Coordinates of N, CA and C in Angstrom, one line a residue:
M1 N 12.1 -38.5 23.4 CA 11.3 -38.2 22.2 C 10.4 -39.4 21.9
T2 N 9.3 -39.0 21.3 CA 8.3 -40.1 20.9 C 8.6 -40.5 19.5
G3 N 8.0 -41.6 19.1 CA 8.2 -42.1 17.8 C 7.7 -41.2 16.7
S4 N 6.6 -40.5 17.0 CA 6.0 -39.6 16.1 C 6.9 -38.3 15.9
S5 N 7.6 -37.9 17.0 CA 8.6 -36.8 16.9 C 9.7 -37.2 16.0
L6 N 10.3 -38.4 16.2 CA 11.4 -38.8 15.4 C 11.0 -39.0 13.9
E7 N 9.8 -39.5 13.7 CA 9.3 -39.6 12.4 C 9.1 -38.3 11.7
G8 N 8.6 -37.3 12.4 CA 8.5 -35.9 11.9 C 9.8 -35.3 11.5
L9 N 10.8 -35.5 12.4 CA 12.2 -35.0 12.1 C 12.8 -35.7 10.9
S10 N 12.5 -37.0 10.8 CA 13.0 -37.8 9.6 C 12.4 -37.2 8.3
E11 N 11.1 -37.0 8.4 CA 10.4 -36.4 7.2 C 11.0 -35.1 6.8
L12 N 11.2 -34.2 7.8 CA 11.8 -32.9 7.6 C 13.2 -33.0 7.0
A13 N 14.0 -33.9 7.5 CA 15.4 -34.1 7.0 C 15.3 -34.6 5.5
T14 N 14.4 -35.5 5.2 CA 14.2 -36.0 3.9 C 13.8 -34.8 2.9
L15 N 12.9 -34.0 3.4 CA 12.5 -32.8 2.6 C 13.6 -31.9 2.4
V16 N 14.4 -31.6 3.4 CA 15.6 -30.7 3.2 C 16.6 -31.3 2.2
A17 N 16.8 -32.6 2.4 CA 17.8 -33.3 1.4 C 17.3 -33.2 0.0
A18 N 16.0 -33.5 -0.2 CA 15.4 -33.4 -1.5 C 15.5 -32.0 -2.1
T19 N 15.2 -31.0 -1.3 CA 15.3 -29.7 -1.7 C 16.7 -29.3 -2.1
Q20 N 17.7 -29.7 -1.3 CA 19.1 -29.5 -1.7 C 19.5 -30.1 -3.0
D21 N 19.0 -31.3 -3.2 CA 19.3 -32.0 -4.5 C 18.7 -31.3 -5.7
A22 N 17.5 -30.7 -5.5 CA 16.7 -30.1 -6.6 C 17.2 -28.7 -6.9
L23 N 17.8 -28.1 -6.0 CA 18.2 -26.7 -6.2 C 19.7 -26.6 -6.5
T24 N 20.0 -25.7 -7.5 CA 21.5 -25.5 -7.8 C 22.0 -24.5 -6.8
D25 N 23.3 -24.4 -6.7 CA 24.0 -23.5 -5.8 C 23.6 -22.1 -6.1
D26 N 23.4 -21.7 -7.4 CA 23.0 -20.4 -7.7 C 21.6 -20.1 -7.2
M27 N 20.7 -21.1 -7.4 CA 19.3 -20.9 -6.9 C 19.3 -20.7 -5.4
I28 N 20.1 -21.5 -4.7 CA 20.1 -21.4 -3.2 C 20.7 -20.0 -2.8
T29 N 21.7 -19.5 -3.5 CA 22.3 -18.2 -3.2 C 21.2 -17.1 -3.5
R30 N 20.5 -17.2 -4.6 CA 19.5 -16.2 -4.9 C 18.3 -16.3 -3.8
L31 N 17.9 -17.5 -3.5 CA 16.9 -17.6 -2.5 C 17.3 -17.0 -1.1
A32 N 18.5 -17.3 -0.7 CA 19.0 -16.8 0.5 C 19.1 -15.3 0.5
S33 N 19.6 -14.8 -0.6 CA 19.7 -13.3 -0.8 C 18.3 -12.7 -0.7
A34 N 17.4 -13.3 -1.4 CA 16.0 -12.7 -1.4 C 15.4 -12.8 0.0
F35 N 15.6 -13.9 0.7 CA 15.1 -14.0 2.0 C 15.7 -13.0 3.0
S36 N 17.0 -12.8 2.8 CA 17.8 -11.8 3.7 C 17.3 -10.4 3.4
E37 N 17.1 -10.1 2.1 CA 16.6 -8.7 1.8 C 15.2 -8.5 2.3
G38 N 14.4 -9.6 2.2 CA 13.0 -9.5 2.7 C 13.0 -9.3 4.2
M39 N 13.8 -10.0 4.9 CA 13.9 -9.8 6.4 C 14.3 -8.4 6.8
I40 N 15.3 -7.9 6.0 CA 15.8 -6.5 6.3 C 14.7 -5.5 6.0
L41 N 13.9 -5.7 4.9 CA 12.8 -4.8 4.6 C 11.7 -4.9 5.6
L42 N 11.4 -6.1 6.0 CA 10.4 -6.3 7.1 C 10.8 -5.6 8.4
D43 N 12.1 -5.7 8.7 CA 12.6 -5.1 9.9 C 12.4 -3.5 9.8
R44 N 12.8 -3.0 8.7 CA 12.6 -1.5 8.5 C 11.2 -1.1 8.5
L45 N 10.3 -1.9 7.9 CA 8.9 -1.5 7.9 C 8.3 -1.6 9.3
T46 N 8.7 -2.6 10.1 CA 8.1 -2.7 11.4 C 8.6 -1.7 12.4
R47 N 9.8 -1.1 12.1 CA 10.4 0.0 12.9 C 9.8 1.4 12.6
N48 N 9.2 1.5 11.4 CA 8.6 2.7 11.0 C 7.3 3.0 11.6
E49 N 7.3 3.8 12.6 CA 6.1 4.1 13.4 C 4.9 4.7 12.6
G50 N 5.3 5.5 11.7 CA 4.3 6.1 10.8 C 3.6 5.1 9.9
L51 N 4.4 4.2 9.4 CA 3.8 3.2 8.5 C 3.0 2.2 9.3
V52 N 3.4 1.8 10.4 CA 2.6 0.9 11.3 C 1.3 1.6 11.6
H53 N 1.3 2.9 11.9 CA 0.1 3.6 12.3 C -0.9 3.6 11.0
L54 N -0.3 3.9 9.9 CA -1.0 3.9 8.6 C -1.7 2.6 8.3
L55 N -0.9 1.5 8.5 CA -1.5 0.2 8.3 C -2.6 -0.1 9.3
K56 N -2.5 0.3 10.5 CA -3.6 0.1 11.5 C -4.8 0.9 11.0
E57 N -4.6 2.1 10.5 CA -5.7 3.0 10.1 C -6.4 2.3 8.8
L58 N -5.6 1.8 7.9 CA -6.1 1.2 6.7 C -6.9 -0.1 7.0
D59 N -6.7 -0.6 8.2 CA -7.5 -1.8 8.6 C -8.9 -1.5 9.0
R60 N -9.2 -0.2 9.2 CA -10.6 0.2 9.6 C -11.5 0.1 8.4
P61 N -12.7 -0.4 8.6 CA -13.6 -0.6 7.4 C -13.9 0.6 6.6
E62 N -14.1 1.8 7.3 CA -14.4 3.0 6.5 C -13.2 3.4 5.7
N63 N -12.0 3.1 6.1 CA -10.8 3.4 5.3 C -10.7 2.4 4.1
Q64 N -11.1 1.2 4.4 CA -11.0 0.2 3.3 C -12.0 0.6 2.2
H65 N -13.2 1.0 2.6 CA -14.2 1.5 1.7 C -13.8 2.7 0.9
F66 N -13.1 3.6 1.6 CA -12.5 4.8 1.0 C -11.5 4.4 -0.1
L67 N -10.6 3.5 0.2 CA -9.6 3.0 -0.8 C -10.2 2.4 -2.0
I68 N -11.3 1.6 -1.7 CA -12.0 0.9 -2.9 C -12.6 2.0 -3.8
A69 N -13.3 3.0 -3.1 CA -13.9 4.1 -3.9 C -12.8 4.9 -4.6
L70 N -11.7 5.1 -4.0 CA -10.6 5.9 -4.6 C -10.1 5.1 -5.9
S71 N -9.9 3.8 -5.7 CA -9.3 3.0 -6.8 C -10.4 3.0 -8.0
D72 N -11.7 2.8 -7.6 CA -12.7 2.9 -8.6 C -12.7 4.2 -9.4
A73 N -12.5 5.3 -8.6 CA -12.5 6.6 -9.2 C -11.4 6.8 -10.1
F74 N -10.2 6.3 -9.8 CA -9.0 6.3 -10.7 C -9.3 5.6 -12.0
T75 N -9.9 4.4 -11.9 CA -10.2 3.7 -13.1 C -11.2 4.4 -14.0
A76 N -12.3 4.9 -13.3 CA -13.3 5.6 -14.1 C -12.7 6.9 -14.8
A77 N -11.9 7.6 -14.0 CA -11.3 8.9 -14.5 C -10.3 8.6 -15.6
S78 N -9.6 7.5 -15.5 CA -8.7 7.1 -16.6 C -9.4 6.8 -17.9
R79 N -10.5 6.1 -17.8 CA -11.3 5.7 -18.9 C -11.9 7.0 -19.6
E80 N -12.4 7.8 -18.7 CA -13.1 9.1 -19.2 C -12.1 10.0 -19.9
I81 N -10.9 10.1 -19.3 CA -9.9 11.0 -19.9 C -9.5 10.4 -21.3
A82 N -9.3 9.1 -21.3 CA -8.9 8.5 -22.6 C -9.9 8.6 -23.7
T83 N -11.2 8.7 -23.4 CA -12.2 8.8 -24.4 C -12.7 10.2 -24.7
A84 N -12.4 11.1 -23.8 CA -12.9 12.5 -24.0 C -11.9 13.3 -24.9
P85 N -12.5 14.2 -25.6 CA -11.6 15.1 -26.4 C -10.8 16.0 -25.5
P86 N -9.6 16.4 -25.9 CA -8.8 17.3 -25.1 C -9.5 18.6 -24.7
A87 N -9.2 19.1 -23.5 CA -9.9 20.3 -23.0 C -9.4 21.5 -23.9
K88 N -10.3 22.4 -24.2 CA -10.0 23.5 -25.0 C -9.2 24.6 -24.3
G89 N -9.4 24.6 -22.9 CA -8.7 25.6 -22.1 C -9.5 26.8 -22.0
G90 N -9.0 27.8 -21.4 CA -9.7 29.1 -21.2 C -10.5 29.2 -19.9
V91 N -10.8 30.4 -19.7 CA -11.6 30.7 -18.4 C -13.0 30.2 -18.5
I92 N -13.6 30.2 -19.6 CA -15.0 29.7 -19.7 C -15.0 28.2 -19.4
G93 N -14.0 27.4 -19.9 CA -13.9 26.0 -19.6 C -13.8 25.8 -18.1
V94 N -13.0 26.6 -17.5 CA -12.7 26.5 -16.0 C -14.0 26.8 -15.3
C95 N -14.8 27.8 -15.7 CA -16.0 28.2 -15.1 C -17.0 27.0 -15.2
R96 N -17.1 26.4 -16.4 CA -18.0 25.3 -16.6 C -17.6 24.1 -15.7
L97 N -16.4 23.9 -15.6 CA -15.9 22.8 -14.7 C -16.2 23.1 -13.3
G98 N -16.1 24.4 -12.9 CA -16.4 24.8 -11.5 C -17.9 24.6 -11.2
C99 N -18.7 24.7 -12.2 CA -20.2 24.6 -12.0 C -20.6 23.1 -11.8
N100 N -19.7 22.2 -12.2 CA -20.0 20.8 -12.1 C -20.0 20.3 -10.6
A101 N -21.1 19.7 -10.2 CA -21.2 19.2 -8.8 C -20.1 18.3 -8.4
G102 N -19.6 17.4 -9.3 CA -18.5 16.5 -9.0 C -17.2 17.2 -8.7
T103 N -17.0 18.3 -9.5 CA -15.8 19.1 -9.2 C -15.9 19.8 -7.8
Q104 N -17.0 20.3 -7.5 CA -17.2 20.9 -6.2 C -17.0 19.9 -5.0
E105 N -17.5 18.7 -5.2 CA -17.3 17.6 -4.2 C -15.9 17.2 -4.1
G106 N -15.2 17.1 -5.3 CA -13.8 16.8 -5.3 C -12.9 17.8 -4.6
L107 N -13.2 19.1 -4.8 CA -12.5 20.2 -4.2 C -12.8 20.2 -2.7
R108 N -14.0 19.9 -2.3 CA -14.4 19.8 -0.9 C -13.6 18.7 -0.2
L109 N -13.5 17.5 -0.9 CA -12.8 16.4 -0.3 C -11.3 16.8 -0.1
V110 N -10.7 17.3 -1.1 CA -9.3 17.7 -1.0 C -9.1 18.8 0.1
S111 N -10.0 19.7 0.2 CA -10.0 20.8 1.2 C -10.0 20.2 2.6
L112 N -10.9 19.2 2.8 CA -11.1 18.6 4.1 C -9.8 17.8 4.5
I113 N -9.3 17.1 3.5 CA -8.0 16.4 3.8 C -6.9 17.3 4.2
G114 N -6.8 18.4 3.4 CA -5.8 19.4 3.7 C -6.0 20.1 5.1
E115 N -7.2 20.3 5.4 CA -7.5 20.9 6.7 C -7.1 20.0 7.9
H116 N -7.5 18.7 7.8 CA -7.1 17.8 8.8 C -5.6 17.5 8.9
L117 N -5.0 17.5 7.7 CA -3.6 17.2 7.6 C -2.8 18.4 8.3
S118 N -3.3 19.6 8.0 CA -2.6 20.8 8.6 C -2.8 20.8 10.1
A119 N -4.0 20.5 10.6 CA -4.2 20.5 12.0 C -3.3 19.4 12.7
S120 N -3.2 18.3 12.1 CA -2.3 17.2 12.6 C -0.8 17.6 12.6
M121 N -0.4 18.2 11.5 CA 1.0 18.7 11.4 C 1.3 19.7 12.5
R122 N 0.4 20.7 12.7 CA 0.6 21.7 13.7 C 0.7 21.0 15.1
E123 N -0.2 20.0 15.4 CA -0.2 19.3 16.6 C 1.2 18.6 16.8
L124 N 1.7 18.0 15.8 CA 3.0 17.3 15.9 C 4.1 18.3 16.2
H125 N 4.1 19.4 15.6 CA 5.2 20.4 15.8 C 5.0 21.1 17.1
R126 N 3.8 21.2 17.6 CA 3.5 21.8 18.9 C 4.1 21.0 20.0
H127 N 4.1 19.6 19.8 CA 4.6 18.7 20.8 C 6.1 18.4 20.6
G128 N 6.7 19.0 19.6 CA 8.1 18.9 19.4 C 8.5 17.6 18.7
N129 N 7.6 16.9 18.0 CA 8.0 15.7 17.3 C 8.4 16.0 15.9

């Protein structure tokens, strides 16, 4: 071993000793428990094929833009609902809402998602997964 390696080990040992002095037994137990639970959760997450696929898809720029747009839409809708008077209900209100271009675009988006989801589910079951 070189002198710099021994010096590094010595500094690491000093850091560990100082940490042990600063932490109570209860704190160490809680930290160890949290670390253990975190490792178990990480293991479960990395074994979940669907979640790993979703994370890979979310890494694509178009999906990141979609998520930003979706979160902005939630914020705007929340503010709009909070400041708008309650809906009166009735068929005429539904007809007016249906004439709104934003409503039609929203229904189209949900319809397209449903169409692609259904096709994907059929393909999964067709292959026996």
